[in-house]
Each structure stands twice: as C-alpha cells, then as structure tokens.
XYZ file of C-alpha atoms in Angstrom:
519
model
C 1.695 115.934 111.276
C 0.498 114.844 114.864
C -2.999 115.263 113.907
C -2.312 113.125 110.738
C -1.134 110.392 112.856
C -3.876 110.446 115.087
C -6.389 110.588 112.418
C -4.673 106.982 110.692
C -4.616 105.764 114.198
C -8.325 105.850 114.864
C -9.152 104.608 111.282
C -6.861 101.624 112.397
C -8.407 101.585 115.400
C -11.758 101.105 113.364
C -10.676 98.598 111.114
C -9.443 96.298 114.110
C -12.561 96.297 115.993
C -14.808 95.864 112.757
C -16.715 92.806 111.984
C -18.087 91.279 108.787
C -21.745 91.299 108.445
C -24.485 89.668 105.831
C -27.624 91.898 105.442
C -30.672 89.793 103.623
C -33.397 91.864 103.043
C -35.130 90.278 100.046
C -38.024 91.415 99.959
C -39.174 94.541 97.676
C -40.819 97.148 99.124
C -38.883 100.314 99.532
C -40.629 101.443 102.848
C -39.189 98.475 104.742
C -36.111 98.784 103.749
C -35.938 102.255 104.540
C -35.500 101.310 107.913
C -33.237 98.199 107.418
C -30.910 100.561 104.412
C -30.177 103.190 107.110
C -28.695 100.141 109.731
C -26.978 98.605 107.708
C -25.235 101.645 106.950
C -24.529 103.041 110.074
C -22.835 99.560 110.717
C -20.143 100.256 107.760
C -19.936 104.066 109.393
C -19.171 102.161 112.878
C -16.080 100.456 111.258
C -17.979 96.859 110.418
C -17.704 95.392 106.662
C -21.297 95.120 105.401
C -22.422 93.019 102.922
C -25.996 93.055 101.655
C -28.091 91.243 99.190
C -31.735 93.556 98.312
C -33.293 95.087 95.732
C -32.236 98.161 96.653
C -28.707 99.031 95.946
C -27.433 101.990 96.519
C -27.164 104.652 94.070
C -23.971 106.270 95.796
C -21.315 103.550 96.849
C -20.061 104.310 100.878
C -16.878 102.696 102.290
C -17.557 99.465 104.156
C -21.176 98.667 102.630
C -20.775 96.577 99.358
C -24.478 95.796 97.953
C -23.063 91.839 97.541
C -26.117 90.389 95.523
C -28.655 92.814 93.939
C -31.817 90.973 93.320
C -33.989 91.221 90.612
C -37.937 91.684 90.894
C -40.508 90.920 88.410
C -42.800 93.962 88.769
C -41.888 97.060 90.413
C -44.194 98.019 93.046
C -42.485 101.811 93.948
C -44.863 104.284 92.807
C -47.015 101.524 90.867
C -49.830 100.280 92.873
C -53.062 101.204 91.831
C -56.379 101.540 93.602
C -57.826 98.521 92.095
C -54.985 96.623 93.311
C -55.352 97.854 96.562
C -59.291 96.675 96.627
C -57.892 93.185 95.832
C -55.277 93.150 98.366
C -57.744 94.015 101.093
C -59.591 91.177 100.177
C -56.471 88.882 101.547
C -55.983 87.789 105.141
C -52.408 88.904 106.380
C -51.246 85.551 107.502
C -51.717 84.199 103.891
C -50.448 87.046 102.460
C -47.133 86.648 104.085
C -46.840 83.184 104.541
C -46.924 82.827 100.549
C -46.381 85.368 97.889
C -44.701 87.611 100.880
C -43.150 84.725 102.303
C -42.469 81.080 100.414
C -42.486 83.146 96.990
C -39.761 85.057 98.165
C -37.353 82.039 99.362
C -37.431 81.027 96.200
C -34.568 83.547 95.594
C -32.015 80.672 96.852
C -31.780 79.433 93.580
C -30.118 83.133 92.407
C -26.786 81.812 91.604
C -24.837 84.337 93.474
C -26.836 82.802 96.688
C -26.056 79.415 95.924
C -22.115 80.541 95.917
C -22.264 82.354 98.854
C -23.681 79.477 101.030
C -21.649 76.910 99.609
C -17.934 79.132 99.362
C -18.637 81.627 102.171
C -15.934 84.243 102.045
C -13.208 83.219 104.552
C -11.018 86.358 104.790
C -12.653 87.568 107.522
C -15.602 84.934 107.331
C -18.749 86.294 108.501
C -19.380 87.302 112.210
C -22.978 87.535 111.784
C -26.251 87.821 109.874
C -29.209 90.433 110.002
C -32.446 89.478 108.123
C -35.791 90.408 107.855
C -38.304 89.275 110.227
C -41.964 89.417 107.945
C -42.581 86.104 106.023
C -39.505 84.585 104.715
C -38.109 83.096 107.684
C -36.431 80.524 105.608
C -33.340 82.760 105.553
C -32.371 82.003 108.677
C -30.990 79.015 106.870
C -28.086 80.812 105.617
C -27.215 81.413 109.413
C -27.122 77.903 110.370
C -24.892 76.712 106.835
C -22.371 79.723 108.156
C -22.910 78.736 112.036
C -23.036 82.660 113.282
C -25.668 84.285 115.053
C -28.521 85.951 113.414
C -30.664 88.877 114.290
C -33.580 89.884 113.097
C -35.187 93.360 112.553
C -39.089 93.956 112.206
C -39.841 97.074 109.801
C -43.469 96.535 112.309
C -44.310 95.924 115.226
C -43.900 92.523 115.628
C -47.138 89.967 113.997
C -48.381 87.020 116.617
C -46.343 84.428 114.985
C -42.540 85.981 115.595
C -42.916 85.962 118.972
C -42.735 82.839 119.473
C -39.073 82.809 117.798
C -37.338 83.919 120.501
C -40.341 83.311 123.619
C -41.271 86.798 124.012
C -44.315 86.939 126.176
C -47.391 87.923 124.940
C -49.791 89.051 127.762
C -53.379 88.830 125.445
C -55.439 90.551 128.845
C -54.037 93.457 127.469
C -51.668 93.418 124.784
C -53.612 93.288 121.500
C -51.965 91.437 118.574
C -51.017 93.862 115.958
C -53.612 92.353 113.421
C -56.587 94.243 115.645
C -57.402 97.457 116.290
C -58.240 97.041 120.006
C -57.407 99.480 123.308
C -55.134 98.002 126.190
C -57.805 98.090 128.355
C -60.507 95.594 126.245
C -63.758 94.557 126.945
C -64.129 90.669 127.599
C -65.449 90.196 124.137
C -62.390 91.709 123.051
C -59.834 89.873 125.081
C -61.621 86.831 123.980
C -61.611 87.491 120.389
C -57.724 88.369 120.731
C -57.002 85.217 122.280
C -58.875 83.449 119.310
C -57.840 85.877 116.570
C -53.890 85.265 118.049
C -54.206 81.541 118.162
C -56.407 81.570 114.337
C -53.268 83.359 112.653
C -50.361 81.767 114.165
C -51.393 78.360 113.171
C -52.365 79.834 109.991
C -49.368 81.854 108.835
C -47.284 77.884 110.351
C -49.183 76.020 108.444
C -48.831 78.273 105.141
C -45.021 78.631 106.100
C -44.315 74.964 106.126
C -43.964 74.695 101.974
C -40.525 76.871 102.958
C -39.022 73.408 104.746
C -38.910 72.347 100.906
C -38.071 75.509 99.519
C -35.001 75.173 101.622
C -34.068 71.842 101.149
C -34.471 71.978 97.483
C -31.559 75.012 97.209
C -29.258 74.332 100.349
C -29.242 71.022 101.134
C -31.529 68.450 102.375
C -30.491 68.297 106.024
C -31.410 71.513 106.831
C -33.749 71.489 110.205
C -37.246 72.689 110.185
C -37.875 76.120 109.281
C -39.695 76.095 113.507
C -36.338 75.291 114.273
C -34.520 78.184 112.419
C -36.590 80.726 113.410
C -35.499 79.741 117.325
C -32.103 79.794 116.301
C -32.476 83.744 115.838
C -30.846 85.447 118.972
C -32.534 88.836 118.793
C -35.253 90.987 117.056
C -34.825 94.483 116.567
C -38.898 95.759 116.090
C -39.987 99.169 114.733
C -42.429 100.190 118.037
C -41.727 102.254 120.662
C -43.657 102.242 124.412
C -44.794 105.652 124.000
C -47.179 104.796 120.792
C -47.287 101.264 121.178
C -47.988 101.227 124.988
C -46.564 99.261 127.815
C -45.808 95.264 127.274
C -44.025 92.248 128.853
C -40.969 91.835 127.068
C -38.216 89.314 126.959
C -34.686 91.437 126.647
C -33.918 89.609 123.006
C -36.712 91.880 121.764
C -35.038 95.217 121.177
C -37.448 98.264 120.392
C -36.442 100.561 117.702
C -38.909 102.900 116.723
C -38.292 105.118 114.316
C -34.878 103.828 113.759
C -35.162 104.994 109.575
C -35.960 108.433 110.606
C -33.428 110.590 108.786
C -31.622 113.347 106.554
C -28.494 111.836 105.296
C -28.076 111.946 101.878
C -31.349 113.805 100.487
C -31.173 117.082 99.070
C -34.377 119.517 99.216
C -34.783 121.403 96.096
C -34.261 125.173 96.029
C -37.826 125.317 94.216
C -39.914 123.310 97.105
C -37.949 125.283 100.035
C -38.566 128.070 98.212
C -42.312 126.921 97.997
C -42.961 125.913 101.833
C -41.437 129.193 102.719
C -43.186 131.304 101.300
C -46.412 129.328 102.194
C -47.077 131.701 105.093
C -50.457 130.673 106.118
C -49.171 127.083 106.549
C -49.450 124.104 104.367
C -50.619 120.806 104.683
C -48.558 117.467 103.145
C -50.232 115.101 101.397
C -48.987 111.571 100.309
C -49.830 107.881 100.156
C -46.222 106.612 100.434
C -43.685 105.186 98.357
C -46.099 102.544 96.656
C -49.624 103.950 95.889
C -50.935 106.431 93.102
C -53.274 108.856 94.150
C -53.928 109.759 90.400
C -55.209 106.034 90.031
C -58.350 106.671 92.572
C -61.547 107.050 90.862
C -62.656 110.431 90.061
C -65.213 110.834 92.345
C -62.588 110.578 95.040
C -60.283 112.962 93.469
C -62.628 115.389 93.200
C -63.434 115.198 96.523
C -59.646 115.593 97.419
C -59.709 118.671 94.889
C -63.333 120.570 96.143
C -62.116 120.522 100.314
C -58.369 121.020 99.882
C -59.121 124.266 97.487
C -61.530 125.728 100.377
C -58.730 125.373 103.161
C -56.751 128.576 100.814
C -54.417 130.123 101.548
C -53.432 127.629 103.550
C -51.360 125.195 100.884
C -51.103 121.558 100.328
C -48.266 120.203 99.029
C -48.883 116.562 97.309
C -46.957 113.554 96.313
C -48.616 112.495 92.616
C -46.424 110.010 90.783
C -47.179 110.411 87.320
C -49.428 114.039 87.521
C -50.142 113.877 84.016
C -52.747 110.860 84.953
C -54.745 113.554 87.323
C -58.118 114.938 85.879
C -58.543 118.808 85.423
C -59.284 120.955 87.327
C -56.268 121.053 90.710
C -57.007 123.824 92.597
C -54.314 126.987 92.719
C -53.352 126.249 95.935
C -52.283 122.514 95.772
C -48.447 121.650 94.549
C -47.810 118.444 93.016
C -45.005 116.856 92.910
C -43.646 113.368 91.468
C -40.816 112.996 93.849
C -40.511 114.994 97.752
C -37.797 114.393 100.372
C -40.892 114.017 103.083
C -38.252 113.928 106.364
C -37.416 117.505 105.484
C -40.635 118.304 104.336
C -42.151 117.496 108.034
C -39.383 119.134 109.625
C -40.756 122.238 108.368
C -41.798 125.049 110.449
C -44.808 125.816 108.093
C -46.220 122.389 107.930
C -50.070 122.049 109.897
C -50.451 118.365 109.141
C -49.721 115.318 107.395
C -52.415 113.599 104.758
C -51.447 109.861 104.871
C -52.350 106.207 104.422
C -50.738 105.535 107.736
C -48.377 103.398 106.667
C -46.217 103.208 109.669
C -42.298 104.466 108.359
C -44.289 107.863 107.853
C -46.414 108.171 110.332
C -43.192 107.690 112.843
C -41.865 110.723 110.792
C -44.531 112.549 111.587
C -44.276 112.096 115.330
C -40.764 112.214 114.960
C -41.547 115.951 114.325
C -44.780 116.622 116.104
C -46.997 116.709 113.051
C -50.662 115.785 113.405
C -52.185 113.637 111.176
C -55.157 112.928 108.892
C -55.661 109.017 108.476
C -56.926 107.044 105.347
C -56.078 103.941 105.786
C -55.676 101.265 102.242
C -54.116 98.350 103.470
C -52.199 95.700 106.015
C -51.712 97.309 109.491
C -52.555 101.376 108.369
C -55.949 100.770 109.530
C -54.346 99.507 113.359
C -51.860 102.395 113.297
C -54.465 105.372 112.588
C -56.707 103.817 115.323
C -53.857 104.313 117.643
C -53.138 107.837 116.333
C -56.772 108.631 117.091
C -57.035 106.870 120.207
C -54.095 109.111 121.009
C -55.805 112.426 119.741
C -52.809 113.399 116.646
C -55.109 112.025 114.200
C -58.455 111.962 112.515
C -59.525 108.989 110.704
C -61.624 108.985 107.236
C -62.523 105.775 105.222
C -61.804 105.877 101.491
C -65.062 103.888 100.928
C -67.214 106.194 102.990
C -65.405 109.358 101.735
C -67.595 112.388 101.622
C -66.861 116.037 101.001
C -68.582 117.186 103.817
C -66.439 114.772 106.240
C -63.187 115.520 104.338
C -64.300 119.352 104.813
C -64.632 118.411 109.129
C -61.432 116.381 109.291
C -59.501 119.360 107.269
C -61.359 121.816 109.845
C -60.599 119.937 113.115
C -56.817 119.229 111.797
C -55.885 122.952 111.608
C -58.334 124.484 113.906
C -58.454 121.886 116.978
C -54.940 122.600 118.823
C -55.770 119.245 121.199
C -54.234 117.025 117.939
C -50.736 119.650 117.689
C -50.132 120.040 121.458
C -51.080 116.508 121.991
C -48.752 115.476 119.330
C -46.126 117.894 120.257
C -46.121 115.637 123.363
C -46.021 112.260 122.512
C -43.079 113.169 120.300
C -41.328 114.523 123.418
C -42.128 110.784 124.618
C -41.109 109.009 121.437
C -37.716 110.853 121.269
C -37.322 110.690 125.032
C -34.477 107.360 125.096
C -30.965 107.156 127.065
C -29.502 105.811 123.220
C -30.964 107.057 119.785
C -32.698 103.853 117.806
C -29.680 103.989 116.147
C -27.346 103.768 118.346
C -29.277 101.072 120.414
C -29.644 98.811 117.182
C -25.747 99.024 116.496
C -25.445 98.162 120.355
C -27.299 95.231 120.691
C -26.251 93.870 117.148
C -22.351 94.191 118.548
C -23.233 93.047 122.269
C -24.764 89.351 119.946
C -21.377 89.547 117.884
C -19.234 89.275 121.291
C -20.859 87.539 123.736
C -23.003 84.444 121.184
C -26.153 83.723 119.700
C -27.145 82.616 123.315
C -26.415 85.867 125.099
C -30.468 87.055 125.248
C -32.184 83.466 124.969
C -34.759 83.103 126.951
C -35.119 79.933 129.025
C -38.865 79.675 127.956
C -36.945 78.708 125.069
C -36.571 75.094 126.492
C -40.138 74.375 127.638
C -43.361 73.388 126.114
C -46.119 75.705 125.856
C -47.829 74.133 128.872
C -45.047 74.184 130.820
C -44.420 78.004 130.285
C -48.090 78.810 130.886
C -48.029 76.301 134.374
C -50.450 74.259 133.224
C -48.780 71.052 134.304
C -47.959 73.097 137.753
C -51.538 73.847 137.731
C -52.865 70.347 136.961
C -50.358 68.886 139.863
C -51.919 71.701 142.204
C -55.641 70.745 141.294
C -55.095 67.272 141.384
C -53.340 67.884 145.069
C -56.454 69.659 146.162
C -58.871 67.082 144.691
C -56.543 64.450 146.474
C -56.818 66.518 149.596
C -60.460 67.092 149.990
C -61.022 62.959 148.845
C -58.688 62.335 151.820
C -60.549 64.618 153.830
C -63.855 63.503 153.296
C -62.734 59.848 153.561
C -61.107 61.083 157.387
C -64.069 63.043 158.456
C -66.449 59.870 157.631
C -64.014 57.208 159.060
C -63.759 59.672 162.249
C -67.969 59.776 161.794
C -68.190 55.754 161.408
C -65.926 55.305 164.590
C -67.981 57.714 166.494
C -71.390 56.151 165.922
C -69.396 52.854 166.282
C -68.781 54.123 170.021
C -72.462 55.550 170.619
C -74.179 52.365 169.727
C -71.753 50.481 172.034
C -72.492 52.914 174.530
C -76.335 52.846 174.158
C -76.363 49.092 174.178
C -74.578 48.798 177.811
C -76.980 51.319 179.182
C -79.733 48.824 177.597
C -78.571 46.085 179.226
C-alpha cells in the first residue's frame, strides 16, 4: 500500500512540474529526425506534454507524446533514392539546396489546415511553454514562436552550416575553424584560411538571399505583420547541434550553442531478429556491415560498381559482410556466399556487436556517430551534402579509409578492405576517440532535456549573447580599430607638425644668433 502511494505521488509529482511543448520538424528525411524523434520523446518520459507535427509519426503511441499534425509528403525518399538521383544532387550547391526546395518549399506547409488552426486557436489548457524546431533551411517556423510569444530552441541534426550562426552570435573563429561546407584541417594553410573566409562569406549571403522568398511565404499563411524572417531566426534562444569537441575539434562558442553529439544514439524500441543474432554469432571470423543509410539503394548503382562490391567483399571469406539492400530482388547475380542481405537491419545493435570489424558507409553523419559510439572503424564512400567533410575527418583521425564512387576500382576496394581489418592503428585509434566522444559529465540526452528546461524557466533571454545588439563592425572592433588608427595618424600629424615648429623656432634662433655675431 505504502509503495502504491509513493508510486502516485511521484507520477503527481511529474505531472506538476511538466510543461507543454510544440515539436516542428517538417522536413522528411528519416535520418534527421532520428535524432530530433528520440528528444522529443525523452521530454514526454521526463513528465513534459509533447506535441509534434512531422512526417514521422510514431508507429507505437507513448504517454505524453501526441504526434499533433502528421504531414503529408509527395514522394517518399526512405529507401528510394537512386544513384542517378544522387549524380544530380551533387550537381547542387548546398546553400541553394536548402534555402529552396529544403527550405522555402517546405514553409509552404503553413497552409496545412491543421497549422493554420493551431496558430490562430493555440491550445490554452496549458498553452504552450515552448517550441523546438529544426535548424536546416526552413527557418520560417520560428514564426509560430513569435504568434504564441514562447521561447524557441533549435536543434541541428549537423553540425551547424555558416549561416545559423549568426542566429544567436556564436563566434566563428575562420583562422581555424573551417565552415562545415569544406573539408579543411584546423591548422590551414593561408590559401585555405583565405578561401574559408571567402567560401563562409559566398554562402551566407547566398543561402539569405535564397531565404528571403520565406518573408512572403510567411506573410501569405500567418499574417502580414510578421517581422523578417533575419529577425525570427534571432529570436531563437538556443541551438542544440549534433557535434561533439572530440570529432569536431576545439571552437569558440557562445553558451546558447549546446553540443549534442550523438544525442539519437540508441536501443529503445528495436527488436533484433533471432535469425540476424543468430547470423552475427555465428560469424566467428568477424563480419563487416555494410549500408548506405536510410535513403539510398545500393541495388540502383550501375553494375560495374556492384560487381566490384561483389569480386573484393567475396575474397575477404570467411570473414562476413552483412548488407543493407532495400529491394534485393533489383541486385544482379551472382552475391557471393559470404555476403547477407537484408531489406531492413536494426544497425545500433548491429554495431554493438562483438563480431563486427568495420562499418561500410556513405558517411552520413547519424551513422557514422554510431559507429564511434561503439568503436567501429570505418570505410568511407561518400554520395552527397556533408559525407564527403565527415569521412575527411574520420581519416584525418585514422578510423577511416576513404574511396570515391567515381574512381572505384577493385584493386583499391581490395586495399581499403585489407587495411580496415588488418591495420589495428584505425580499431585502437577508434577505440579511443570513442572513449573521448562518450567521455561527458551529462549524456547528450540528458544535457538536451537540461538546457531545453533551464530556457523554459528562466526566458528566451537566459543565453543571449550581447553580440546580439551590435553590428558586425562593432563586434569585430572595426570602429574601435578605425578610432585607434585615426588616433595614431592624428598623433604622428601632431608630431611631425611639433618637431618642425620646434625645428622652425630653432633655426629662427640660429640666424638671430649668427646675425649679431655679424654685426
């Protein structure tokens, strides 16, 4: 009976200290919002009422989490995108890519009609206490923050692209800090730090510029007296970014930017099958995981690729691979026996294994954190966005080798397969920078929740910077600087102008002087 009581106590407790908050994560790709899925519902485990408009509801309803607006896509990208399309897409700079179909397309949303009742009859019993949204391109729903006046945070499913850091003035320190649209070291040549500065300044006007069509996007839906979308995107009091020091190396930072890395990384809720633990355990000689994510179809690559893919993986037997294939019926002849397809694998478990040698991967960046989650070396090809930045890190770190789909050969397939199970520098190296990477006084988790409750109670305010409130050239001195110059310029003028009066008086005095002894 006592332990009943408690028990209704602390779910009273619970309820008490909860708070109401609006998840919009509109965009569709499931890898993102892998990571923003799993906050969202540790917040309804922690007591808070979530609401959450996606396109990913959830299959299995939880208490507290209420998928409020399930949005509808018109083409399904999970397990859909084909090599051609990926050709295409690497034909597109980033900034326009997100500023448009990854960015204005996707405000259109705010003419859904469940979005147009939400903004204009917000619930009221308990209103909302604040708002998380995505921080990638569609900025614009920020908007929803400002119509409900409560604070919004954002979280980055990346690290965070040139142009968000100026929402909440987090320094960016280009002698060293490379934007996350180049593949440079810290420590960069002058060329390098040159081209950064350029390549930073190129993109942020670039992605602004595209970004703007969003002010009418906006205004069209929700009103028109909502500010400029500049203006909502420094309303947001904190980002939450997927990086982590240990991989993404040492940066200023202003405290509103919260890192996160590997925040998704988890079990709950996915069940291996008896037949692939069955598989991996008996695999004995060790086996190697191959996938391409949650989007891409290996089956689509051209056949020359494939067979490249088939020819090296069968030579590695008996060590196994184990491979992610969509739809395997759309693979040529011809697998070899030691390769296990599959169209569906828990991969968190599957790197958690103690027969696993490495990891096979596009280097998308939700997997790759996996992988160093469990110290699990890696084999890079890189298709698309920032995959070819976050294998370059990986290598520059020794836990990965790098191969380029469009230079693929069997021979250097056969080398990276060699070095990846026979070079222990990339296991023990990896072994530990995961020590590193897990190495935290909170859990991502639990420092996410933290900081998203620490906003709720103390304002929108609480982790503004002050650079918020000054011009560029004001935070970068450059007025201090001018004043300074123009002191010193002042200075040596009034110097020079001293030193030649002091010179004119003194030859004043030795003529005067040389005409008496004259005379």
């Amino acid at each position: 009976m006592k332990l009943l009581l408690i028990i209704c106590l602390w779910i009273m407790i619970s309820m008490c200290h909860g708070y109401r908050i609006l998840g919009v994560f509109p965009l569709n790709v499931k890898s993102h919002f892998m990571m923003f899925g799993h906050l969202m519902k540790t917040l309804a485990r922690k007591g808070h009422q979530v609401d959450v408009i996606s396109t990913f509801p959830l299959k299995k309803p939880i208490p507290n989490y209420t998928d409020l607006i399930a949005l509808k896509v018109e083409k399904q990208i999970m397990n859909n995108v084909t090599y051609d399309e990926i050709v295409e897409t690497g034909k597109i700079s980033m900034a326009y890519a997100m500023g448009t179909f990854l960015g204005n397309n996707i405000c259109e949303n705010f003419k859904n009609p469940q979005i147009q009742k939400l903004v204009r009859n917000p619930p009221e019993d308990p209103p909302y206490d604040l708002i998380v949204m995505e921080i990638f391109g569609a900025h614009c729903y920020a908007a929803i923050g400002h119509i409900l006046k409560v604070p919004v945070v954002g979280v980055s499913s990346s690290v965070l692209y040139p142009w968000s850091n100026d929402m909440i003035a987090n320094p960016e320190n280009l002698a060293f800090a490379p934007n996350n649209l180049l593949s440079y070291p810290q420590h960069m040549s002058f060329w390098q730090r040159t081209h950064n500065l350029l390549h930073t300044l190129y993109n942020k006007y670039y992605f602004n510029y595209a970004t703007r069509e969003q002010n009418e996007i906006m205004r069209k839906y929700l009103g028109p007296g909502l500010p400029d979308i500049r203006e909502l995107e420094n309303s947001v009091a904190m980002i939450l970014t997927n990086s982590h020091m240990s991989m993404n190396g040492i940066k200023d930072r202003t405290p509103a930017l919260i890192e996160v890395g590997g925040l998704h990384v988890q079990e709950e809720g996915v069940e291996l099958p008896a037949s692939l633990e069955k598989w991996m355990n008996e695999s004995t000689s060790g086996f190697l995981y191959f996938s391409f994510g949650s989007m891409v179809k290996i089956e689509s690559f051209p056949v020359k690729y494939l067979e490249i893919f088939y020819n090296s993986l069968g030579k590695i037997a008996p060590v196994r691979v184990l491979m992610k294939i969509p739809n395997p019926s759309e693979l040529p002849p011809g697998l070899p026996k030691n390769i296990h397809i599959l169209p569906w694998i828990p991969q968190v478990k599957v790197l958690k294994h103690r027969n696993i040698k490495a990891f096979i991967t596009h280097g998308g960046l939700m997997g790759t954190q996996e992988a160093i989650h469990y110290g699990v070396p890696l084999i890079g090809i890189p298709l698309f966005a920032d995959q070819f930045i976050n294998i370059d890190t990986y290598v520059r770190n020794n836990i990965a080798v790098r191969l380029d789909i469009e230079t693929l050969t069997e021979e250097k397939m056969d080398e990276a397969l060699h070095a990846i199970l026979h070079d222990s520098k990339y296991r023990d190296t990896m072994q530990k920078i995961s020590a590193k990477f897990l190495d935290r006084p909170l859990s991502a988790t639990d420092t996410a929740v933290y900081w998203i409750e620490y906003i709720i109670r103390h304002g929108a305010d609480a982790l503004r910077s002050p650079a918020m409130d000054l011009t560029w050239w004001q935070v970068q001195l450059l007025d201090v600087c001018a004043f300074l110059l123009v002191v010193a310029l002042l200075s040596v003028y009034l110097l020079i102008v001293a030193v030649r009066f002091v010179l004119k008086l003194a030859n004043g005095h030795r003529k005067v002087s040389n005409k008496k002894k004259i005379s």
